[in-house]
Amino acid sequence: MADAPSAVALQGTLASIVGENHVISDRDRLASYERDWTGRWEGRAGLAVRPASTDQVAAVMAACGAAGVDVVVQGGNTGLVGGATPMDDEIVLDTTRLDEVGEPDPASRQVTVGAGVTLEEVQTRARRDGLDFAVDLPARGQATIGGMVATNAGGALALRYGTTRSSVAGVEAVLPDGSVLSRLSGLLKDNAGYDLPSLLVGSEGTLAVLTRIRLALTRRPRRRAVALIGVDDLANASTLVATFRDGLGDALEAADFVDRQGLELVCARLHVRDPLPRPCGIYVVVQVADDEDPTARLAAVESEDWADVVAVGEDTQRCEALWAYRESVSEAVAAYDVPHKFDLSVPLSEVAPFADAARLAIEALDAEAKTVIYGHLGDGNLHVNVLGFRPADDRPARALAPLVAEHGGSISAEHGIGRQKRELLGSTRSAAEIDAMRAIKQALDPRGMLGRDRVLPAAPDPRDEQDEVRREGVSR
Ligand code: S2G
Ligand code: ZN
C-alpha cells in the first residue's frame, strides 16, 4: 500500500464515505480477510472497507484510484483459487453490506439483490413464492451472489439449469474509475450495444465491482428423489450417468460423484457409517425431479445389478443425508490437510482416462501424496484435491494442467483462474484470446488497480523480448 501519510489520509476519506465503523485497520480484524477457508491462500490487507451502496462503492473506488492503491473484492471468502485473498496491502472491498433483497416480480420471475446477499438468502426468498434459484453450492450459507456471478459458479444443478450465467438477467457494477454501469431492467431482449453484463459475469472482480444483480428465478419440479449408487470405477460411473441422462432427460437435475478416498474422509469427519453394504470405488449421487413420482422415474432406469449398492431417499432429510456424503468432501479434505485443489472439466468420455492419468502424475511427484477426486460427473467437472504438498509447491498444478489439455478439457470448470492458474491460462486459451482479454482489462482498468495479478498471466516483459532480439541479432 502507498506510504503511511496517504494510507492515513485514505482511511479518513473512506471513513467519510462508509462511516468509520466500516473501515477496518485493526490487524486482528483484518486477519479473517487474509486467508481463504482452506488455508491454501494467505496474504496481507492494507485496510478493509465495507460500503453499503453502489454510490459508496463508486466513491471508494474513486478514492482508492486517487490514492494509487489497489483493491481486491471479497464477498463470502469461499473462493478457491486465491482470487479474493488480498496481496501486498491491497484494500479489501467487502461486499457483505450490499445485502438488499428486492421483491421478486411474479411476472418476470426475477429479483434484484445486492452482491453481498448469500445464496441461501436468495433460495429462501424464492421458495417463499414457489420459485427457486437454479444454482446450488455446498457453501450456500456463506457464498455471496456477487462472488458467484464474478466467478460464474457452477455447482451440481448446472447439468440441468446451467451455470450462474444462465440465471443472471442484469447487473449493476462500478468500474475501476468509479463510473457506474447499471442494467437491471431484466428485459429478455435488449440488444443495444455490447452486452457488458455478460462480459462482467466470470470476470472474477478484475474488470468491475458487482454491486447489484438482477436474477432470473425458476420453477423447479415439486418433488425430488436422490440415489447414491456404488460402482467399481469412473468408467462404470460415466456409463451409468449416460444411462440416466438418456433415460431421464430433464428430470435428471444432478449427477455428482465422490471417490472411495473422499468418502472415507467424509465418514471419518461426520462420524457416519459407510452408506452401502460394501465399499465401492466410486459413489454416484443422482437427483431426479418430477412433479408426480421421482422415485418411479428413478426405478424406471434402475438396473437389477444395483441391488446392494444403492440407497434412495425422497424425503428432505434422507435426500440431504445422501447428499452429505458428496457435499461434505470439501470440508473433510480441508480438515485432513491443506489441499491443492484443481477444478477442471473434460468431455464425459475422457473423465476416466484423465482421472487415471492424474493419479499417476501425482504419484510420480510423490508416492505418499493422497489424491481425492470428486465433482459433477454429468458435466465432466472434476475436483482433483491433492494432499501432502506444501501450499507454495506448484508441482501438482503444473503436472495436471497439460493432462487437461491432452484430454480436451478446460483448466477451470467453475472455480475460476484467480491467482492459482493465471500462469496456466495459456494451456486452455490461445495467445489471441489472452491478448484480447488484456486489451479489455487495459481499457476498463488502465492502472491495473482491481484484482491485480489475477486471471491474466503476467505480461511478457518487453526487456526479455529486446534481449531475445539482441541474442538473435548476435547469433545471426
Ligand atoms: C464442490 C466445492 C469446493 C471444492 O464440492 O462441488 O465446487 O471443494 C466444489 O472444490
Ligand atoms: Zn463443484
PDB file of C-alpha atoms in Angstrom, residues 14-298:
ATOM      1  CA  LEU A  14     -13.006   6.094   3.213  1.00  0.00           C
ATOM      2  CA  ALA A  15     -14.456   6.668   6.671  1.00  0.00           C
ATOM      3  CA  SER A  16     -16.202   9.773   5.375  1.00  0.00           C
ATOM      4  CA  ILE A  17     -17.805   7.621   2.666  1.00  0.00           C
ATOM      5  CA  VAL A  18     -18.840   4.468   4.551  1.00  0.00           C
ATOM      6  CA  GLY A  19     -18.641   5.540   8.216  1.00  0.00           C
ATOM      7  CA  GLU A  20     -15.613   4.933  10.410  1.00  0.00           C
ATOM      8  CA  ASN A  21     -17.048   1.656  11.786  1.00  0.00           C
ATOM      9  CA  HIS A  22     -16.826   0.239   8.270  1.00  0.00           C
ATOM     10  CA  VAL A  23     -13.172   0.962   7.634  1.00  0.00           C
ATOM     11  CA  ILE A  24     -11.118  -1.769   9.284  1.00  0.00           C
ATOM     12  CA  SER A  25      -7.416  -1.250  10.010  1.00  0.00           C
ATOM     13  CA  ASP A  26      -7.061  -3.392  13.139  1.00  0.00           C
ATOM     14  CA  ARG A  27      -4.714  -6.242  12.250  1.00  0.00           C
ATOM     15  CA  ASP A  28      -6.673  -8.833  14.244  1.00  0.00           C
ATOM     16  CA  ARG A  29      -9.890  -7.937  12.428  1.00  0.00           C
ATOM     17  CA  LEU A  30      -8.126  -7.908   9.071  1.00  0.00           C
ATOM     18  CA  ALA A  31      -6.908 -11.495   9.652  1.00  0.00           C
ATOM     19  CA  SER A  32     -10.253 -13.007   8.596  1.00  0.00           C
ATOM     20  CA  TYR A  33      -9.854 -11.377   5.169  1.00  0.00           C
ATOM     21  CA  GLU A  34      -6.227 -12.515   4.728  1.00  0.00           C
ATOM     22  CA  ARG A  35      -6.679 -16.280   4.472  1.00  0.00           C
ATOM     23  CA  ASP A  36      -9.043 -18.452   2.420  1.00  0.00           C
ATOM     24  CA  TRP A  37     -11.112 -21.094   4.206  1.00  0.00           C
ATOM     25  CA  THR A  38      -8.831 -23.980   3.169  1.00  0.00           C
ATOM     26  CA  GLY A  39      -5.646 -22.268   4.349  1.00  0.00           C
ATOM     27  CA  ARG A  40      -4.146 -22.621   0.874  1.00  0.00           C
ATOM     28  CA  TRP A  41      -4.109 -18.844   0.185  1.00  0.00           C
ATOM     29  CA  GLU A  42      -2.817 -16.189   2.538  1.00  0.00           C
ATOM     30  CA  GLY A  43      -1.859 -12.543   2.098  1.00  0.00           C
ATOM     31  CA  ARG A  44      -1.917  -9.071   3.669  1.00  0.00           C
ATOM     32  CA  ALA A  45      -4.595  -6.390   3.529  1.00  0.00           C
ATOM     33  CA  GLY A  46      -3.811  -2.689   3.957  1.00  0.00           C
ATOM     34  CA  LEU A  47      -7.374  -1.925   5.057  1.00  0.00           C
ATOM     35  CA  ALA A  48     -10.849  -3.382   4.626  1.00  0.00           C
ATOM     36  CA  VAL A  49     -13.777  -1.163   3.656  1.00  0.00           C
ATOM     37  CA  ARG A  50     -17.453  -2.114   3.803  1.00  0.00           C
ATOM     38  CA  PRO A  51     -19.607   0.052   1.527  1.00  0.00           C
ATOM     39  CA  ALA A  52     -23.404  -0.227   1.784  1.00  0.00           C
ATOM     40  CA  SER A  53     -24.482   1.004  -1.665  1.00  0.00           C
ATOM     41  CA  THR A  54     -23.395   1.312  -5.268  1.00  0.00           C
ATOM     42  CA  ASP A  55     -22.759   5.032  -4.754  1.00  0.00           C
ATOM     43  CA  GLN A  56     -20.484   4.295  -1.796  1.00  0.00           C
ATOM     44  CA  VAL A  57     -18.621   1.668  -3.862  1.00  0.00           C
ATOM     45  CA  ALA A  58     -18.180   4.256  -6.623  1.00  0.00           C
ATOM     46  CA  ALA A  59     -16.783   6.791  -4.160  1.00  0.00           C
ATOM     47  CA  VAL A  60     -14.496   4.167  -2.600  1.00  0.00           C
ATOM     48  CA  MET A  61     -13.083   3.190  -5.995  1.00  0.00           C
ATOM     49  CA  ALA A  62     -12.510   6.813  -6.956  1.00  0.00           C
ATOM     50  CA  ALA A  63     -10.747   7.482  -3.635  1.00  0.00           C
ATOM     51  CA  CYS A  64      -8.530   4.382  -3.933  1.00  0.00           C
ATOM     52  CA  GLY A  65      -7.708   5.284  -7.535  1.00  0.00           C
ATOM     53  CA  ALA A  66      -6.750   8.814  -6.489  1.00  0.00           C
ATOM     54  CA  ALA A  67      -4.570   7.412  -3.677  1.00  0.00           C
ATOM     55  CA  GLY A  68      -2.868   4.991  -6.073  1.00  0.00           C
ATOM     56  CA  VAL A  69      -3.782   1.905  -4.066  1.00  0.00           C
ATOM     57  CA  ASP A  70      -5.016  -1.443  -5.341  1.00  0.00           C
ATOM     58  CA  VAL A  71      -8.348  -3.053  -4.485  1.00  0.00           C
ATOM     59  CA  VAL A  72      -9.486  -6.667  -4.202  1.00  0.00           C
ATOM     60  CA  VAL A  73     -13.185  -7.511  -3.905  1.00  0.00           C
ATOM     61  CA  GLN A  74     -14.284 -10.052  -1.280  1.00  0.00           C
ATOM     62  CA  GLY A  75     -17.749 -11.427  -0.535  1.00  0.00           C
ATOM     63  CA  GLY A  76     -18.190 -14.670   1.428  1.00  0.00           C
ATOM     64  CA  ASN A  77     -14.478 -15.582   1.055  1.00  0.00           C
ATOM     65  CA  THR A  78     -15.456 -19.041  -0.223  1.00  0.00           C
ATOM     66  CA  GLY A  79     -13.321 -18.791  -3.369  1.00  0.00           C
ATOM     67  CA  LEU A  80     -10.737 -21.480  -4.039  1.00  0.00           C
ATOM     68  CA  VAL A  81      -8.142 -20.009  -6.392  1.00  0.00           C
ATOM     69  CA  GLY A  82      -6.837 -17.127  -4.287  1.00  0.00           C
ATOM     70  CA  GLY A  83      -8.853 -14.567  -6.241  1.00  0.00           C
ATOM     71  CA  ALA A  84     -10.230 -12.743  -3.173  1.00  0.00           C
ATOM     72  CA  THR A  85      -7.249 -13.119  -0.850  1.00  0.00           C
ATOM     73  CA  PRO A  86      -5.509  -9.712  -0.564  1.00  0.00           C
ATOM     74  CA  MET A  87      -1.840  -9.363  -1.521  1.00  0.00           C
ATOM     75  CA  ASP A  88       0.716  -6.677  -0.628  1.00  0.00           C
ATOM     76  CA  ASP A  89      -1.576  -4.376   1.375  1.00  0.00           C
ATOM     77  CA  GLU A  90      -4.432  -4.278  -1.147  1.00  0.00           C
ATOM     78  CA  ILE A  91      -7.602  -2.654   0.111  1.00  0.00           C
ATOM     79  CA  VAL A  92     -10.280  -5.317   0.610  1.00  0.00           C
ATOM     80  CA  LEU A  93     -13.641  -4.085  -0.649  1.00  0.00           C
ATOM     81  CA  ASP A  94     -16.000  -6.206   1.429  1.00  0.00           C
ATOM     82  CA  THR A  95     -19.379  -6.506  -0.314  1.00  0.00           C
ATOM     83  CA  THR A  96     -21.326  -8.092   2.547  1.00  0.00           C
ATOM     84  CA  ARG A  97     -23.178  -4.847   3.422  1.00  0.00           C
ATOM     85  CA  LEU A  98     -24.647  -4.802  -0.100  1.00  0.00           C
ATOM     86  CA  ASP A  99     -27.342  -7.031   1.357  1.00  0.00           C
ATOM     87  CA  GLU A 100     -30.640  -5.715  -0.002  1.00  0.00           C
ATOM     88  CA  VAL A 101     -33.104  -8.388  -1.250  1.00  0.00           C
ATOM     89  CA  GLY A 102     -35.785  -6.974  -3.537  1.00  0.00           C
ATOM     90  CA  GLU A 103     -39.327  -8.217  -4.026  1.00  0.00           C
ATOM     91  CA  PRO A 104     -39.473 -10.986  -6.676  1.00  0.00           C
ATOM     92  CA  ASP A 105     -41.508  -9.927  -9.713  1.00  0.00           C
ATOM     93  CA  PRO A 106     -44.071 -12.723 -10.336  1.00  0.00           C
ATOM     94  CA  ALA A 107     -44.499 -11.753 -13.976  1.00  0.00           C
ATOM     95  CA  SER A 108     -40.838 -11.993 -14.963  1.00  0.00           C
ATOM     96  CA  ARG A 109     -39.828 -14.347 -12.114  1.00  0.00           C
ATOM     97  CA  GLN A 110     -36.883 -12.035 -11.460  1.00  0.00           C
ATOM     98  CA  VAL A 111     -35.482 -10.414  -8.331  1.00  0.00           C
ATOM     99  CA  THR A 112     -32.769  -7.803  -7.764  1.00  0.00           C
ATOM    100  CA  VAL A 113     -30.381  -8.467  -4.897  1.00  0.00           C
ATOM    101  CA  GLY A 114     -27.241  -6.875  -3.509  1.00  0.00           C
ATOM    102  CA  ALA A 115     -23.912  -8.506  -4.316  1.00  0.00           C
ATOM    103  CA  GLY A 116     -23.418  -9.353  -0.645  1.00  0.00           C
ATOM    104  CA  VAL A 117     -26.615 -11.399  -0.320  1.00  0.00           C
ATOM    105  CA  THR A 118     -25.878 -15.087   0.281  1.00  0.00           C
ATOM    106  CA  LEU A 119     -27.071 -17.883  -1.975  1.00  0.00           C
ATOM    107  CA  GLU A 120     -29.121 -19.320   0.899  1.00  0.00           C
ATOM    108  CA  GLU A 121     -30.953 -15.991   1.403  1.00  0.00           C
ATOM    109  CA  VAL A 122     -31.908 -15.959  -2.284  1.00  0.00           C
ATOM    110  CA  GLN A 123     -33.052 -19.590  -2.156  1.00  0.00           C
ATOM    111  CA  THR A 124     -35.171 -18.925   0.949  1.00  0.00           C
ATOM    112  CA  ARG A 125     -36.779 -15.810  -0.555  1.00  0.00           C
ATOM    113  CA  ALA A 126     -37.510 -17.504  -3.878  1.00  0.00           C
ATOM    114  CA  ARG A 127     -39.038 -20.596  -2.253  1.00  0.00           C
ATOM    115  CA  ARG A 128     -41.464 -18.389  -0.323  1.00  0.00           C
ATOM    116  CA  ASP A 129     -43.041 -17.631  -3.712  1.00  0.00           C
ATOM    117  CA  GLY A 130     -42.954 -21.217  -5.006  1.00  0.00           C
ATOM    118  CA  LEU A 131     -39.882 -20.466  -7.089  1.00  0.00           C
ATOM    119  CA  ASP A 132     -36.218 -21.390  -6.707  1.00  0.00           C
ATOM    120  CA  PHE A 133     -32.760 -20.271  -7.734  1.00  0.00           C
ATOM    121  CA  ALA A 134     -31.230 -22.643 -10.244  1.00  0.00           C
ATOM    122  CA  VAL A 135     -27.687 -22.713  -8.809  1.00  0.00           C
ATOM    123  CA  ASP A 136     -26.822 -24.574  -5.621  1.00  0.00           C
ATOM    124  CA  LEU A 137     -23.471 -24.947  -3.840  1.00  0.00           C
ATOM    125  CA  PRO A 138     -22.335 -26.669  -0.640  1.00  0.00           C
ATOM    126  CA  ALA A 139     -21.169 -23.228   0.587  1.00  0.00           C
ATOM    127  CA  ARG A 140     -24.714 -21.784   0.202  1.00  0.00           C
ATOM    128  CA  GLY A 141     -24.655 -20.197   3.662  1.00  0.00           C
ATOM    129  CA  GLN A 142     -21.520 -18.116   3.010  1.00  0.00           C
ATOM    130  CA  ALA A 143     -21.177 -17.764  -0.778  1.00  0.00           C
ATOM    131  CA  THR A 144     -22.452 -14.360  -1.927  1.00  0.00           C
ATOM    132  CA  ILE A 145     -24.340 -13.735  -5.153  1.00  0.00           C
ATOM    133  CA  GLY A 146     -21.735 -11.195  -6.234  1.00  0.00           C
ATOM    134  CA  GLY A 147     -18.938 -13.736  -5.847  1.00  0.00           C
ATOM    135  CA  MET A 148     -20.941 -16.411  -7.634  1.00  0.00           C
ATOM    136  CA  VAL A 149     -21.605 -14.075 -10.578  1.00  0.00           C
ATOM    137  CA  ALA A 150     -17.990 -12.880 -10.612  1.00  0.00           C
ATOM    138  CA  THR A 151     -16.771 -16.491 -10.878  1.00  0.00           C
ATOM    139  CA  ASN A 152     -19.759 -17.797 -12.861  1.00  0.00           C
ATOM    140  CA  ALA A 153     -20.194 -20.511 -10.228  1.00  0.00           C
ATOM    141  CA  GLY A 154     -21.416 -23.893 -11.398  1.00  0.00           C
ATOM    142  CA  GLY A 155     -22.478 -26.428  -8.770  1.00  0.00           C
ATOM    143  CA  ALA A 156     -24.412 -29.679  -9.005  1.00  0.00           C
ATOM    144  CA  LEU A 157     -27.528 -28.296 -10.730  1.00  0.00           C
ATOM    145  CA  ALA A 158     -25.587 -26.832 -13.667  1.00  0.00           C
ATOM    146  CA  LEU A 159     -26.186 -30.117 -15.504  1.00  0.00           C
ATOM    147  CA  ARG A 160     -29.908 -29.273 -15.677  1.00  0.00           C
ATOM    148  CA  TYR A 161     -30.121 -25.469 -15.313  1.00  0.00           C
ATOM    149  CA  GLY A 162     -26.725 -24.157 -16.471  1.00  0.00           C
ATOM    150  CA  THR A 163     -24.113 -22.132 -14.589  1.00  0.00           C
ATOM    151  CA  THR A 164     -24.794 -18.854 -12.762  1.00  0.00           C
ATOM    152  CA  ARG A 165     -24.528 -17.004 -16.075  1.00  0.00           C
ATOM    153  CA  SER A 166     -27.831 -18.638 -17.125  1.00  0.00           C
ATOM    154  CA  SER A 167     -29.558 -17.072 -14.115  1.00  0.00           C
ATOM    155  CA  VAL A 168     -28.241 -13.507 -14.482  1.00  0.00           C
ATOM    156  CA  ALA A 169     -30.780 -11.129 -16.033  1.00  0.00           C
ATOM    157  CA  GLY A 170     -28.723  -7.964 -15.436  1.00  0.00           C
ATOM    158  CA  VAL A 171     -26.092  -6.334 -13.232  1.00  0.00           C
ATOM    159  CA  GLU A 172     -25.093  -3.032 -11.674  1.00  0.00           C
ATOM    160  CA  ALA A 173     -21.358  -2.562 -11.269  1.00  0.00           C
ATOM    161  CA  VAL A 174     -18.674   0.044 -10.588  1.00  0.00           C
ATOM    162  CA  LEU A 175     -15.700   0.338 -12.917  1.00  0.00           C
ATOM    163  CA  PRO A 176     -12.205   0.956 -11.508  1.00  0.00           C
ATOM    164  CA  ASP A 177     -12.526   4.689 -12.290  1.00  0.00           C
ATOM    165  CA  GLY A 178     -15.674   4.888 -10.157  1.00  0.00           C
ATOM    166  CA  SER A 179     -18.171   5.102 -13.007  1.00  0.00           C
ATOM    167  CA  VAL A 180     -21.356   3.052 -12.645  1.00  0.00           C
ATOM    168  CA  LEU A 181     -22.784   0.622 -15.196  1.00  0.00           C
ATOM    169  CA  SER A 182     -26.411  -0.270 -14.489  1.00  0.00           C
ATOM    170  CA  ARG A 183     -28.522  -2.707 -16.499  1.00  0.00           C
ATOM    171  CA  LEU A 184     -31.178  -4.085 -14.153  1.00  0.00           C
ATOM    172  CA  SER A 185     -34.280  -3.912 -16.342  1.00  0.00           C
ATOM    173  CA  GLY A 186     -34.260  -7.667 -16.815  1.00  0.00           C
ATOM    174  CA  LEU A 187     -35.583  -7.311 -20.357  1.00  0.00           C
ATOM    175  CA  LEU A 188     -35.286 -10.665 -22.122  1.00  0.00           C
ATOM    176  CA  LYS A 189     -34.488  -8.994 -25.419  1.00  0.00           C
ATOM    177  CA  ASP A 190     -32.226  -5.970 -25.167  1.00  0.00           C
ATOM    178  CA  ASN A 191     -29.625  -5.891 -27.921  1.00  0.00           C
ATOM    179  CA  ALA A 192     -28.437  -2.278 -27.726  1.00  0.00           C
ATOM    180  CA  GLY A 193     -24.652  -2.270 -27.992  1.00  0.00           C
ATOM    181  CA  TYR A 194     -22.114  -4.647 -26.432  1.00  0.00           C
ATOM    182  CA  ASP A 195     -23.520  -6.896 -23.693  1.00  0.00           C
ATOM    183  CA  LEU A 196     -21.473  -5.520 -20.780  1.00  0.00           C
ATOM    184  CA  PRO A 197     -23.267  -7.578 -18.091  1.00  0.00           C
ATOM    185  CA  SER A 198     -22.226 -10.778 -19.876  1.00  0.00           C
ATOM    186  CA  LEU A 199     -18.636  -9.555 -20.001  1.00  0.00           C
ATOM    187  CA  LEU A 200     -18.628  -8.967 -16.239  1.00  0.00           C
ATOM    188  CA  VAL A 201     -20.049 -12.420 -15.422  1.00  0.00           C
ATOM    189  CA  GLY A 202     -16.995 -14.606 -14.773  1.00  0.00           C
ATOM    190  CA  SER A 203     -14.540 -11.679 -14.756  1.00  0.00           C
ATOM    191  CA  GLU A 204     -13.560 -12.552 -11.170  1.00  0.00           C
ATOM    192  CA  GLY A 205     -13.559  -8.990  -9.832  1.00  0.00           C
ATOM    193  CA  THR A 206     -10.874  -7.849 -12.259  1.00  0.00           C
ATOM    194  CA  LEU A 207     -12.971  -5.589 -14.528  1.00  0.00           C
ATOM    195  CA  ALA A 208     -15.556  -4.077 -12.179  1.00  0.00           C
ATOM    196  CA  VAL A 209     -17.095  -4.372  -8.709  1.00  0.00           C
ATOM    197  CA  LEU A 210     -20.522  -6.022  -8.977  1.00  0.00           C
ATOM    198  CA  THR A 211     -22.903  -4.261  -6.590  1.00  0.00           C
ATOM    199  CA  ARG A 212     -26.408  -5.450  -7.540  1.00  0.00           C
ATOM    200  CA  ILE A 213     -27.599  -8.364  -9.648  1.00  0.00           C
ATOM    201  CA  ARG A 214     -30.941  -8.998 -11.367  1.00  0.00           C
ATOM    202  CA  LEU A 215     -31.518 -12.720 -11.013  1.00  0.00           C
ATOM    203  CA  ALA A 216     -33.819 -14.978 -13.005  1.00  0.00           C
ATOM    204  CA  LEU A 217     -35.632 -17.425 -10.733  1.00  0.00           C
ATOM    205  CA  THR A 218     -37.152 -20.672 -11.905  1.00  0.00           C
ATOM    206  CA  ARG A 219     -39.946 -23.088 -11.055  1.00  0.00           C
ATOM    207  CA  ARG A 220     -38.464 -26.482 -10.249  1.00  0.00           C
ATOM    208  CA  PRO A 221     -40.492 -29.719 -10.113  1.00  0.00           C
ATOM    209  CA  ARG A 222     -42.265 -30.177  -6.794  1.00  0.00           C
ATOM    210  CA  ARG A 223     -40.667 -33.476  -5.708  1.00  0.00           C
ATOM    211  CA  ARG A 224     -37.194 -34.976  -5.885  1.00  0.00           C
ATOM    212  CA  ALA A 225     -35.540 -38.282  -5.179  1.00  0.00           C
ATOM    213  CA  VAL A 226     -31.840 -38.896  -4.573  1.00  0.00           C
ATOM    214  CA  ALA A 227     -29.968 -42.142  -5.186  1.00  0.00           C
ATOM    215  CA  LEU A 228     -26.465 -42.927  -4.020  1.00  0.00           C
ATOM    216  CA  ILE A 229     -25.091 -45.737  -6.191  1.00  0.00           C
ATOM    217  CA  GLY A 230     -21.804 -47.552  -5.679  1.00  0.00           C
ATOM    218  CA  VAL A 231     -19.833 -48.637  -8.752  1.00  0.00           C
ATOM    219  CA  ASP A 232     -16.345 -50.024  -9.271  1.00  0.00           C
ATOM    220  CA  ASP A 233     -14.668 -47.186 -11.145  1.00  0.00           C
ATOM    221  CA  LEU A 234     -15.151 -43.949 -13.088  1.00  0.00           C
ATOM    222  CA  ALA A 235     -15.611 -45.791 -16.371  1.00  0.00           C
ATOM    223  CA  ASN A 236     -18.654 -47.585 -14.880  1.00  0.00           C
ATOM    224  CA  ALA A 237     -19.811 -44.306 -13.318  1.00  0.00           C
ATOM    225  CA  SER A 238     -19.631 -42.471 -16.641  1.00  0.00           C
ATOM    226  CA  THR A 239     -21.669 -45.191 -18.338  1.00  0.00           C
ATOM    227  CA  LEU A 240     -24.206 -45.026 -15.507  1.00  0.00           C
ATOM    228  CA  VAL A 241     -24.588 -41.258 -15.827  1.00  0.00           C
ATOM    229  CA  ALA A 242     -25.027 -41.521 -19.592  1.00  0.00           C
ATOM    230  CA  THR A 243     -27.790 -44.103 -18.967  1.00  0.00           C
ATOM    231  CA  PHE A 244     -29.516 -41.759 -16.507  1.00  0.00           C
ATOM    232  CA  ARG A 245     -29.199 -38.827 -18.885  1.00  0.00           C
ATOM    233  CA  ASP A 246     -30.723 -40.838 -21.767  1.00  0.00           C
ATOM    234  CA  GLY A 247     -33.449 -42.346 -19.602  1.00  0.00           C
ATOM    235  CA  LEU A 248     -34.476 -39.283 -17.571  1.00  0.00           C
ATOM    236  CA  GLY A 249     -33.842 -36.252 -19.786  1.00  0.00           C
ATOM    237  CA  ASP A 250     -34.774 -33.020 -17.977  1.00  0.00           C
ATOM    238  CA  ALA A 251     -35.855 -34.948 -14.871  1.00  0.00           C
ATOM    239  CA  LEU A 252     -32.162 -35.529 -14.092  1.00  0.00           C
ATOM    240  CA  GLU A 253     -31.166 -32.466 -12.054  1.00  0.00           C
ATOM    241  CA  ALA A 254     -27.728 -33.592 -10.870  1.00  0.00           C
ATOM    242  CA  ALA A 255     -25.207 -36.426 -11.286  1.00  0.00           C
ATOM    243  CA  ASP A 256     -22.276 -35.977  -8.906  1.00  0.00           C
ATOM    244  CA  PHE A 257     -19.684 -38.396  -7.548  1.00  0.00           C
ATOM    245  CA  VAL A 258     -17.010 -38.921  -4.924  1.00  0.00           C
ATOM    246  CA  ASP A 259     -14.217 -41.491  -4.954  1.00  0.00           C
ATOM    247  CA  ARG A 260     -13.548 -44.018  -2.177  1.00  0.00           C
ATOM    248  CA  GLN A 261     -10.775 -41.875  -0.681  1.00  0.00           C
ATOM    249  CA  GLY A 262     -13.117 -38.914  -0.396  1.00  0.00           C
ATOM    250  CA  LEU A 263     -15.934 -40.984   1.050  1.00  0.00           C
ATOM    251  CA  GLU A 264     -13.664 -42.381   3.761  1.00  0.00           C
ATOM    252  CA  LEU A 265     -12.629 -38.847   4.751  1.00  0.00           C
ATOM    253  CA  VAL A 266     -16.315 -37.852   4.940  1.00  0.00           C
ATOM    254  CA  CYS A 267     -17.278 -40.872   7.081  1.00  0.00           C
ATOM    255  CA  ALA A 268     -14.410 -40.080   9.447  1.00  0.00           C
ATOM    256  CA  ARG A 269     -15.238 -36.362   9.568  1.00  0.00           C
ATOM    257  CA  LEU A 270     -19.010 -36.762  10.019  1.00  0.00           C
ATOM    258  CA  HIS A 271     -18.667 -39.902  12.188  1.00  0.00           C
ATOM    259  CA  VAL A 272     -21.087 -41.762   9.933  1.00  0.00           C
ATOM    260  CA  ARG A 273     -21.066 -45.310   8.616  1.00  0.00           C
ATOM    261  CA  ASP A 274     -20.423 -46.388   5.078  1.00  0.00           C
ATOM    262  CA  PRO A 275     -23.663 -45.652   3.135  1.00  0.00           C
ATOM    263  CA  LEU A 276     -23.674 -49.026   1.355  1.00  0.00           C
ATOM    264  CA  PRO A 277     -23.238 -52.660   2.434  1.00  0.00           C
ATOM    265  CA  ARG A 278     -19.827 -52.933   0.793  1.00  0.00           C
ATOM    266  CA  PRO A 279     -17.039 -50.493  -0.116  1.00  0.00           C
ATOM    267  CA  CYS A 280     -17.118 -49.282  -3.737  1.00  0.00           C
ATOM    268  CA  GLY A 281     -14.602 -47.447  -5.883  1.00  0.00           C
ATOM    269  CA  ILE A 282     -16.888 -44.574  -6.854  1.00  0.00           C
ATOM    270  CA  TYR A 283     -20.124 -43.255  -5.322  1.00  0.00           C
ATOM    271  CA  VAL A 284     -22.514 -41.590  -7.751  1.00  0.00           C
ATOM    272  CA  VAL A 285     -25.212 -39.280  -6.374  1.00  0.00           C
ATOM    273  CA  VAL A 286     -28.078 -38.577  -8.749  1.00  0.00           C
ATOM    274  CA  GLN A 287     -31.029 -36.301  -8.159  1.00  0.00           C
ATOM    275  CA  VAL A 288     -34.263 -36.851 -10.052  1.00  0.00           C
ATOM    276  CA  ALA A 289     -37.013 -34.213 -10.018  1.00  0.00           C
ATOM    277  CA  ASP A 290     -40.622 -34.761 -11.038  1.00  0.00           C
ATOM    278  CA  ASP A 291     -43.973 -33.248 -10.089  1.00  0.00           C
ATOM    279  CA  GLU A 292     -45.556 -36.667  -9.637  1.00  0.00           C
ATOM    280  CA  ASP A 293     -43.268 -39.541  -8.670  1.00  0.00           C
ATOM    281  CA  PRO A 294     -39.495 -39.095  -8.933  1.00  0.00           C
ATOM    282  CA  THR A 295     -38.781 -42.463  -7.313  1.00  0.00           C
ATOM    283  CA  ALA A 296     -40.774 -44.172 -10.048  1.00  0.00           C
ATOM    284  CA  ARG A 297     -38.802 -42.213 -12.660  1.00  0.00           C
ATOM    285  CA  LEU A 298     -35.622 -43.416 -10.990  1.00  0.00           C
TER     286      LEU A 298
END
